């Protein structure tokens, strides 16, 4: 059974940085794609960054240039380095895994991902 566990959230001031981690376990299926999503209060869950079926890293326009996703395969860990944080980045952040065939921005659709972590809160104050 695939499991995802996030960590690293917290409260920061605008302009500061945070790094989130997500440990993936329970499968060695290389078809899985893993990414980061977020959901702010009263808003729909949205894709932040993920890998598409061609293994390209796809970023949402709102975070491109500020956020960087990386992974350490030997540790089965996915990271999200968030720089220059803004109050509008405040949300619950989730990592998720899914098997799908999508390219580019289509891979950011949350409905494609069947396994989710418990989430970690990020709060950015001005």
XYZ file of N, CA, C and O in Angstrom:
504
model
N 0.841 -1.188 0.000
C 0.000 0.000 0.000
C 0.880 1.243 0.000
O 1.744 1.405 0.849
N 0.629 2.122 -0.951
C 1.428 3.344 -1.075
C 1.080 4.297 0.055
O -0.084 4.521 0.360
N 2.121 4.851 0.668
C 1.926 5.842 1.719
C 2.836 7.031 1.478
O 3.966 6.890 0.999
N 2.324 8.195 1.839
C 3.066 9.447 1.699
C 3.001 10.181 3.028
O 1.917 10.319 3.603
N 4.141 10.682 3.494
C 4.183 11.409 4.757
C 4.957 12.706 4.540
O 6.138 12.679 4.188
N 4.255 13.829 4.753
C 4.886 15.139 4.579
C 5.405 15.660 5.905
O 4.904 15.313 6.978
N 6.366 16.575 5.811
C 6.857 17.291 6.981
C 7.481 18.597 6.517
O 7.741 18.772 5.317
N 7.697 19.510 7.455
C 8.436 20.720 7.148
C 7.638 21.999 7.087
O 8.208 23.067 6.852
N 6.338 21.933 7.287
C 5.561 23.155 7.245
C 5.841 24.044 8.450
O 6.580 23.671 9.359
N 5.250 25.234 8.435
C 5.437 26.146 9.546
C 4.939 27.532 9.214
O 4.280 27.738 8.188
N 5.268 28.470 10.086
C 4.870 29.866 9.911
C 6.099 30.714 9.669
O 7.068 30.633 10.434
N 6.059 31.519 8.605
C 7.184 32.372 8.254
C 6.670 33.751 7.848
O 5.471 33.946 7.636
N 7.612 34.677 7.722
C 7.300 36.009 7.228
C 7.436 36.009 5.707
O 8.161 35.196 5.122
N 6.742 36.934 5.084
C 6.855 37.086 3.635
C 8.315 37.310 3.245
O 9.046 38.039 3.932
N 8.712 36.654 2.170
C 10.089 36.760 1.708
C 11.014 35.670 2.219
O 12.106 35.481 1.678
N 10.558 34.946 3.237
C 11.388 33.877 3.796
C 11.195 32.575 3.026
O 10.447 32.513 2.057
N 11.917 31.548 3.469
C 11.916 30.269 2.764
C 11.510 29.127 3.690
O 11.652 29.219 4.914
N 10.996 28.065 3.084
C 10.687 26.817 3.783
C 10.973 25.666 2.835
O 10.851 25.825 1.617
N 11.305 24.524 3.426
C 11.470 23.313 2.633
C 10.551 22.228 3.184
O 10.581 21.937 4.381
N 9.738 21.682 2.312
C 8.851 20.573 2.672
C 9.463 19.259 2.189
O 10.153 19.232 1.163
N 9.176 18.191 2.931
C 9.646 16.856 2.552
C 8.469 15.912 2.477
O 7.484 16.078 3.203
N 8.588 14.920 1.619
C 7.549 13.904 1.475
C 8.226 12.563 1.247
O 8.943 12.395 0.248
N 7.986 11.643 2.165
C 8.559 10.302 2.031
C 7.516 9.372 1.437
O 6.375 9.325 1.902
N 7.930 8.637 0.408
C 7.060 7.744 -0.356
C 7.438 6.297 -0.032
O 8.621 5.949 -0.041
N 6.456 5.465 0.271
C 6.753 4.058 0.557
C 5.617 3.176 0.058
O 4.521 3.656 -0.215
N 5.900 1.894 -0.075
C 4.872 0.923 -0.398
C 4.801 0.481 -1.836
O 4.002 -0.390 -2.174
N 5.637 1.049 -2.718
C 5.618 0.634 -4.113
C 6.923 1.009 -4.793
O 7.513 2.046 -4.487
N 7.338 0.153 -5.705
C 8.512 0.443 -6.533
C 8.101 0.657 -7.994
O 8.932 0.675 -8.884
N 6.791 0.802 -8.207
C 6.275 1.003 -9.556
C 6.772 2.329 -10.109
O 6.438 3.391 -9.575
N 7.577 2.285 -11.150
C 8.176 3.513 -11.701
C 7.161 4.339 -12.494
O 7.484 5.435 -12.947
N 5.952 3.818 -12.662
C 4.932 4.620 -13.363
C 4.373 5.734 -12.478
O 3.746 6.664 -12.983
N 4.581 5.607 -11.157
C 4.058 6.644 -10.268
C 4.722 7.986 -10.563
O 5.929 8.080 -10.752
N 3.885 8.998 -10.581
C 4.343 10.376 -10.623
C 3.946 11.033 -9.301
O 2.846 10.815 -8.798
N 4.863 11.816 -8.751
C 4.615 12.448 -7.467
C 4.732 13.954 -7.600
O 5.577 14.452 -8.339
N 3.876 14.642 -6.875
C 3.900 16.084 -6.954
C 3.386 16.730 -5.683
O 3.000 16.052 -4.727
N 3.401 18.048 -5.711
C 2.934 18.855 -4.582
C 1.689 19.639 -4.973
O 1.618 20.184 -6.086
N 0.767 19.689 -4.021
C -0.489 20.390 -4.213
C -0.742 21.233 -2.983
O -0.124 21.036 -1.942
N -1.675 22.175 -3.089
C -2.027 22.976 -1.927
C -3.488 23.344 -1.963
O -4.108 23.382 -3.030
N -4.010 23.603 -0.783
C -5.399 24.021 -0.667
C -5.502 25.080 0.403
O -5.231 24.822 1.577
N -5.891 26.274 -0.026
C -6.111 27.369 0.905
C -7.543 27.310 1.415
O -8.420 26.711 0.786
N -7.786 27.955 2.554
C -9.128 27.953 3.128
C -10.135 28.519 2.137
O -9.929 29.595 1.571
N -11.189 27.778 1.907
C -12.249 28.234 1.035
C -11.965 28.117 -0.444
O -12.761 28.584 -1.269
N -10.835 27.519 -0.791
C -10.474 27.384 -2.204
C -10.302 25.910 -2.571
O -10.151 25.054 -1.727
N -10.317 25.657 -3.867
C -10.109 24.305 -4.358
C -8.636 23.930 -4.288
O -7.756 24.785 -4.323
N -8.416 22.637 -4.202
C -7.045 22.137 -4.216
C -6.439 22.408 -5.591
O -7.118 22.225 -6.620
N -5.178 22.835 -5.607
C -4.532 23.154 -6.870
C -3.139 22.518 -6.933
O -2.481 22.320 -5.909
N -2.724 22.239 -8.148
C -1.398 21.684 -8.366
C -0.343 22.766 -8.254
O -0.518 23.870 -8.772
N 0.741 22.451 -7.572
C 1.860 23.371 -7.413
C 3.008 22.969 -8.356
O 3.511 23.786 -9.120
N 3.409 21.715 -8.273
C 4.488 21.218 -9.120
C 4.400 19.704 -9.149
O 4.050 19.073 -8.152
N 4.720 19.131 -10.286
C 4.702 17.693 -10.419
C 5.597 17.273 -11.585
O 6.203 18.113 -12.260
N 5.680 15.963 -11.784
C 6.339 15.408 -12.965
C 5.254 14.907 -13.905
O 4.300 14.239 -13.460
N 5.392 15.186 -15.190
C 4.409 14.649 -16.114
C 4.870 13.288 -16.645
O 5.880 12.746 -16.190
N 4.134 12.728 -17.584
C 4.438 11.376 -18.058
C 5.783 11.271 -18.762
O 6.342 10.192 -18.882
N 6.298 12.408 -19.240
C 7.619 12.420 -19.868
C 8.710 12.752 -18.853
O 9.860 12.965 -19.233
N 8.343 12.800 -17.590
C 9.252 13.129 -16.489
C 9.751 14.572 -16.537
O 10.788 14.888 -15.944
N 8.985 15.431 -17.217
C 9.283 16.852 -17.152
C 8.701 17.412 -15.866
O 7.601 17.031 -15.457
N 9.407 18.341 -15.237
C 8.888 19.003 -14.045
C 8.014 20.167 -14.484
O 8.448 21.005 -15.284
N 6.794 20.175 -13.986
C 5.809 21.167 -14.396
C 5.421 22.004 -13.187
O 4.975 21.464 -12.172
N 5.559 23.321 -13.293
C 5.242 24.231 -12.201
C 3.989 25.035 -12.532
O 3.776 25.428 -13.686
N 3.207 25.325 -11.512
C 2.119 26.287 -11.667
C 2.729 27.663 -11.892
O 3.802 27.977 -11.372
N 2.029 28.476 -12.669
C 2.552 29.816 -12.980
C 2.812 30.627 -11.714
O 3.758 31.409 -11.654
N 1.991 30.425 -10.702
C 2.068 31.231 -9.484
C 3.332 30.964 -8.668
O 3.696 31.782 -7.818
N 4.009 29.839 -8.921
C 5.192 29.505 -8.107
C 6.457 29.378 -8.927
O 7.555 29.247 -8.371
N 6.325 29.404 -10.242
C 7.507 29.215 -11.095
C 8.539 30.289 -10.799
O 8.232 31.460 -10.706
N 9.784 29.859 -10.626
C 10.870 30.788 -10.307
C 11.086 30.983 -8.821
O 12.132 31.495 -8.411
N 10.117 30.561 -8.010
C 10.256 30.693 -6.553
C 10.343 29.320 -5.868
O 11.035 29.179 -4.858
N 9.642 28.347 -6.390
C 9.598 27.000 -5.801
C 10.406 26.043 -6.661
O 10.416 26.160 -7.899
N 11.047 25.075 -6.014
C 11.808 24.054 -6.723
C 11.512 22.684 -6.125
O 11.649 22.500 -4.911
N 11.119 21.756 -6.987
C 10.903 20.385 -6.541
C 12.134 19.559 -6.879
O 12.708 19.691 -7.970
N 12.519 18.717 -5.942
C 13.647 17.811 -6.179
C 13.342 16.494 -5.492
O 12.417 16.410 -4.671
N 14.095 15.473 -5.848
C 13.889 14.192 -5.187
C 15.191 13.452 -5.017
O 16.111 13.607 -5.821
N 15.255 12.689 -3.943
C 16.400 11.827 -3.672
C 15.868 10.406 -3.735
O 15.216 9.927 -2.803
N 16.087 9.764 -4.867
C 15.495 8.447 -5.091
C 15.961 7.416 -4.063
O 15.180 6.559 -3.646
N 17.205 7.524 -3.651
C 17.734 6.556 -2.686
C 16.997 6.639 -1.349
O 16.973 5.666 -0.593
N 16.403 7.792 -1.083
C 15.671 7.987 0.165
C 14.163 7.929 -0.051
O 13.398 8.090 0.889
N 13.733 7.768 -1.314
C 12.303 7.826 -1.645
C 11.663 9.095 -1.089
O 10.555 9.058 -0.543
N 12.375 10.200 -1.206
C 11.906 11.451 -0.628
C 11.822 12.534 -1.690
O 12.723 12.702 -2.503
N 10.724 13.241 -1.629
C 10.447 14.365 -2.522
C 10.550 15.637 -1.693
O 10.082 15.671 -0.545
N 11.178 16.672 -2.255
C 11.332 17.929 -1.546
C 10.674 19.061 -2.315
O 10.591 19.037 -3.547
N 10.233 20.065 -1.578
C 9.743 21.295 -2.184
C 10.430 22.455 -1.474
O 10.128 22.757 -0.327
N 11.370 23.082 -2.190
C 12.051 24.261 -1.671
C 11.232 25.480 -2.078
O 11.028 25.719 -3.276
N 10.758 26.233 -1.096
C 9.915 27.392 -1.358
C 10.647 28.648 -0.924
O 10.930 28.833 0.269
N 10.977 29.497 -1.892
C 11.673 30.755 -1.619
C 10.747 31.934 -1.894
O 9.733 31.806 -2.579
N 11.122 33.077 -1.360
C 10.358 34.311 -1.585
C 8.867 34.093 -1.334
O 8.021 34.470 -2.152
N 8.557 33.506 -0.207
C 7.168 33.171 0.089
C 6.303 34.414 0.228
O 6.769 35.474 0.690
N 5.062 34.280 -0.204
C 4.096 35.370 -0.183
C 2.902 34.962 0.682
O 2.627 33.762 0.823
N 2.165 35.919 1.216
C 0.962 35.563 1.998
C -0.004 34.683 1.209
O -0.659 33.814 1.796
N -0.077 34.884 -0.091
C -0.987 34.072 -0.899
C -0.528 32.625 -1.062
O -1.241 31.797 -1.617
N 0.677 32.309 -0.576
C 1.144 30.915 -0.564
C 0.619 30.164 0.654
O 0.823 28.940 0.767
N -0.041 30.858 1.565
C -0.588 30.215 2.750
C -1.618 29.166 2.364
O -2.570 29.451 1.636
N -1.400 27.939 2.818
C -2.283 26.827 2.466
C -1.816 25.569 3.184
O -0.728 25.538 3.762
N -2.662 24.539 3.105
C -2.228 23.201 3.484
C -1.560 22.600 2.253
O -2.161 22.606 1.171
N -0.365 22.111 2.417
C 0.387 21.532 1.312
C 0.376 20.013 1.426
O 0.618 19.460 2.501
N 0.109 19.372 0.292
C 0.037 17.916 0.237
C 0.992 17.393 -0.830
O 1.141 18.005 -1.895
N 1.590 16.259 -0.575
C 2.198 15.546 -1.675
C 1.245 14.411 -2.064
O 0.441 13.947 -1.251
N 1.327 14.026 -3.310
C 0.412 13.025 -3.838
C 1.119 12.207 -4.904
O 2.091 12.658 -5.511
N 0.595 11.006 -5.131
C 1.155 10.110 -6.135
C 0.039 9.555 -6.999
O -1.057 9.268 -6.502
N 0.343 9.400 -8.279
C -0.653 8.852 -9.187
C -0.002 8.232 -10.403
O 1.160 8.528 -10.715
N -0.764 7.363 -11.068
C -0.314 6.765 -12.323
C -1.264 7.258 -13.403
O -2.474 7.032 -13.330
N -0.733 7.941 -14.382
C -1.574 8.548 -15.411
C -0.740 8.799 -16.659
O 0.488 8.641 -16.648
N -1.410 9.200 -17.717
C -0.733 9.606 -18.951
C -1.175 11.024 -19.271
O -2.266 11.252 -19.800
N -0.352 11.994 -18.896
C -0.633 13.406 -19.112
C 0.699 14.131 -19.292
O 1.708 13.752 -18.718
N 0.632 15.216 -20.073
C 1.840 16.018 -20.290
C 1.572 17.468 -19.948
O 0.450 17.976 -20.093
N 2.631 18.154 -19.520
C 2.532 19.566 -19.237
C 1.569 19.858 -18.103
O 1.437 19.089 -17.152
N 0.892 20.991 -18.233
C 0.004 21.456 -17.169
C -1.108 20.475 -16.846
O -1.652 20.491 -15.742
N -1.475 19.630 -17.775
C -2.525 18.636 -17.511
C -2.152 17.725 -16.346
O -3.033 17.201 -15.654
N -0.853 17.538 -16.132
C -0.405 16.663 -15.050
C -0.624 17.283 -13.676
O -0.494 16.601 -12.666
N -0.957 18.565 -13.617
C -1.181 19.239 -12.341
C -2.606 19.052 -11.816
O -2.927 19.530 -10.739
N -3.437 18.366 -12.551
C -4.822 18.177 -12.131
C -4.901 17.227 -10.938
O -4.521 16.053 -11.046
N -5.404 17.675 -9.791
C -5.433 16.825 -8.597
C -6.213 15.523 -8.765
O -5.922 14.532 -8.082
N -7.181 15.481 -9.662
C -8.001 14.276 -9.791
C -7.207 13.081 -10.318
O -7.646 11.938 -10.198
N -6.031 13.334 -10.883
C -5.201 12.254 -11.413
C -4.479 11.475 -10.320
O -3.954 10.391 -10.565
N -4.462 12.014 -9.120
C -3.641 11.468 -8.041
C -4.539 10.747 -7.038
O -5.451 11.347 -6.466
N -4.261 9.468 -6.831
C -5.132 8.640 -6.000
C -4.629 8.481 -4.575
O -5.384 8.060 -3.701
N -3.378 8.785 -4.332
C -2.813 8.612 -2.994
C -2.274 9.948 -2.504
O -1.516 10.608 -3.218
N -2.698 10.316 -1.269
C -2.356 11.610 -0.714
C -1.753 11.468 0.667
O -2.118 10.564 1.432
N -0.834 12.398 0.977
C -0.344 12.490 2.342
C -1.344 13.221 3.212
O -2.405 13.654 2.743
N -0.989 13.396 4.474
C -1.908 14.002 5.430
C -1.883 15.519 5.362
O -2.777 16.183 5.895
N -0.869 16.077 4.717
C -0.777 17.523 4.571
C 0.077 18.164 5.651
O 0.213 17.642 6.757
N 0.642 19.320 5.304
C 1.410 20.103 6.258
C 1.100 21.579 6.006
O 1.070 22.033 4.865
N 0.832 22.312 7.059
C 0.380 23.698 6.951
C 1.561 24.642 6.745
O 2.569 24.556 7.444
N 1.382 25.538 5.790
C 2.327 26.627 5.552
C 1.576 27.935 5.710
O 0.559 28.158 5.048
N 2.052 28.797 6.590
C 1.430 30.092 6.833
C 2.463 31.177 6.632
O 3.538 31.145 7.240
N 2.137 32.125 5.752
C 3.047 33.224 5.441
C 2.369 34.527 5.829
O 1.310 34.860 5.306
N 2.982 35.256 6.718
C 2.412 36.520 7.170
C 3.173 37.687 6.551
O 4.365 37.602 6.270
N 2.439 38.769 6.370
C 3.023 39.943 5.715
C 3.712 40.851 6.715
O 3.593 40.687 7.912
